[in-house]
Coordinates of C-alpha atoms in Angstrom, one line a residue:
A1 CA 6.7 5.6 -33.8
K2 CA 8.3 3.1 -31.5
Q3 CA 7.7 0.2 -33.8
L4 CA 9.3 2.2 -36.5
F5 CA 12.2 3.1 -34.3
K6 CA 12.9 -0.7 -33.3
K7 CA 12.7 -1.5 -37.1
E8 CA 15.2 1.1 -38.1
L9 CA 17.5 0.3 -35.1
D10 CA 17.5 -3.2 -36.2
W11 CA 18.4 -2.2 -39.9
M12 CA 21.1 -0.1 -38.2
R13 CA 22.7 -2.6 -36.4
R14 CA 22.9 -5.0 -39.2
Q15 CA 25.0 -2.1 -40.9
P16 CA 24.2 -2.3 -44.6
K17 CA 27.1 -2.7 -46.6
A18 CA 25.9 -1.0 -49.7
R19 CA 26.1 2.9 -49.0
T20 CA 23.9 4.0 -51.6
T21 CA 21.9 7.3 -51.8
K22 CA 19.0 5.2 -50.6
S23 CA 20.6 3.7 -47.3
K24 CA 22.2 7.1 -46.7
S25 CA 19.1 8.8 -46.6
R26 CA 17.6 6.0 -44.4
I27 CA 20.5 6.5 -41.8
E28 CA 19.8 10.2 -41.7
D29 CA 16.1 9.4 -41.1
F30 CA 16.9 7.0 -38.2
H31 CA 19.0 9.7 -36.6
E32 CA 15.8 12.0 -36.8
I33 CA 13.6 9.5 -35.5
K34 CA 16.0 8.7 -32.6
D35 CA 16.5 12.3 -31.9
R36 CA 12.6 12.7 -31.7
A37 CA 12.1 9.6 -29.7
S38 CA 14.8 10.5 -26.9
K39 CA 13.2 14.3 -26.9
R40 CA 9.5 12.7 -26.3
R41 CA 11.0 10.7 -23.5
N42 CA 12.5 13.9 -21.8
D43 CA 9.5 16.1 -22.2
H44 CA 7.4 14.3 -19.4
Q45 CA 7.2 16.2 -16.1
V46 CA 7.1 14.4 -12.7
Q47 CA 6.1 16.2 -9.8
L48 CA 7.7 14.5 -6.6
E49 CA 7.5 15.9 -3.0
I50 CA 9.3 14.6 -0.2
N51 CA 8.9 16.1 3.5
M52 CA 10.9 14.3 5.9
E53 CA 10.6 14.5 9.5
R54 CA 12.9 13.1 12.1
M55 CA 11.0 10.1 14.0
G56 CA 11.7 9.9 17.6
N57 CA 12.4 6.7 19.6
K58 CA 9.1 6.8 21.6
I59 CA 6.5 5.8 19.4
V60 CA 3.5 4.9 21.6
E61 CA 3.6 3.5 24.8
M62 CA 0.7 1.5 26.5
H63 CA 0.2 1.3 30.3
N64 CA -2.1 -1.2 32.1
I65 CA -4.8 -0.4 29.4
S66 CA -8.5 -1.6 30.2
K67 CA -11.6 -0.9 28.4
S68 CA -15.0 -2.4 28.7
F69 CA -18.4 -1.7 27.1
E70 CA -21.1 -2.7 29.4
D71 CA -20.4 -6.2 30.7
K72 CA -17.9 -7.0 27.9
Q73 CA -14.2 -6.6 28.8
L74 CA -12.3 -5.9 25.8
L75 CA -8.9 -5.1 27.4
N76 CA -7.5 -5.9 30.5
K77 CA -4.3 -4.3 32.0
F78 CA -2.7 -4.5 28.3
S79 CA 0.6 -2.8 28.5
Y80 CA 3.3 -2.8 25.3
N81 CA 5.8 -0.1 24.3
F82 CA 5.9 0.2 20.4
Q83 CA 9.3 0.8 18.8
P84 CA 10.4 2.3 15.6
G85 CA 10.0 -0.2 12.8
D86 CA 7.4 -2.5 14.9
R87 CA 4.9 -4.0 12.8
L88 CA 1.3 -4.6 14.1
G89 CA -1.2 -7.4 13.1
I90 CA -4.7 -7.5 14.6
I91 CA -6.9 -10.4 14.3
G92 CA -9.9 -11.6 15.7
K93 CA -13.6 -12.2 15.2
N94 CA -16.1 -9.3 15.0
G95 CA -16.7 -7.5 18.4
T96 CA -13.7 -8.4 20.1
G97 CA -12.4 -5.2 20.1
K98 CA -10.0 -4.6 17.2
S99 CA -11.0 -1.2 16.3
T100 CA -11.6 -0.1 19.9
F101 CA -7.9 -1.0 20.3
L102 CA -6.9 1.2 17.5
N103 CA -8.9 3.8 18.5
I104 CA -7.3 3.8 22.0
L105 CA -3.8 3.4 20.4
T106 CA -4.4 6.6 18.1
G107 CA -6.1 8.6 21.0
N108 CA -9.4 8.8 19.4
I109 CA -11.2 7.2 22.4
E110 CA -10.0 7.3 26.0
P111 CA -9.4 3.7 28.0
D112 CA -11.5 3.2 31.2
S113 CA -8.0 3.0 33.2
G114 CA -4.4 2.8 32.2
K115 CA -2.1 5.7 30.2
V116 CA -1.5 6.1 26.4
V117 CA 1.7 7.9 25.9
I118 CA 1.9 9.0 22.2
G119 CA 5.5 10.3 21.0
E120 CA 6.0 13.9 19.8
T121 CA 6.5 13.3 16.1
V122 CA 4.2 10.4 15.8
K123 CA 1.3 10.9 13.2
F124 CA -1.4 8.3 12.7
G125 CA -2.4 7.4 9.2
Y126 CA -4.9 4.8 8.6
Y127 CA -8.0 3.8 6.7
T128 CA -11.2 2.9 8.9
Q129 CA -13.4 0.2 8.0
R130 CA -15.8 2.7 6.9
G131 CA -13.5 3.5 3.9
I132 CA -12.5 7.0 2.5
E133 CA -14.3 9.6 0.6
V134 CA -12.5 11.0 -2.4
K135 CA -13.3 14.3 -3.6
E136 CA -13.8 14.7 -7.4
G137 CA -10.4 15.5 -9.0
Q138 CA -8.4 14.8 -6.0
K139 CA -5.2 13.6 -6.2
V140 CA -3.9 10.3 -4.4
I141 CA -1.1 12.1 -2.6
D142 CA -3.6 14.6 -1.2
V143 CA -6.1 12.0 0.1
I144 CA -3.3 10.2 1.9
R145 CA -2.0 13.4 3.2
E146 CA -5.4 14.0 5.1
F147 CA -4.6 11.1 6.7
G148 CA -1.0 11.4 7.4
D149 CA -1.0 15.2 8.5

């Protein structure tokens, strides 16, 4: 249908000079095709949900965080105050404490010492290195909501 519409649109733009019965009929057919094409475009439905919540100024404050496993010190009196819009990149070799740091940051594990203060409106959404399990027929937005709520 798209190809036919393009072909007829090109023909209409050339504005055929001879207005024979055949060309008049073709013009009427063009308008019918055009109406059907625009109607088909308008028939699609999109479901969009936007739930906005105000983000406070306090995101996460980390005060003198220390964490060890057996004799391995992963964090030693680490402090940082995360601000709205901050971006965080964590790099390092295996076993250096990247996941541990994120688990402390999100409140999933407690530090050995120090304090983590998480803002009231902060919601963490992330994917672990173990991946995610998607249920059969589940929408992407619903999978994401599980992590964001």
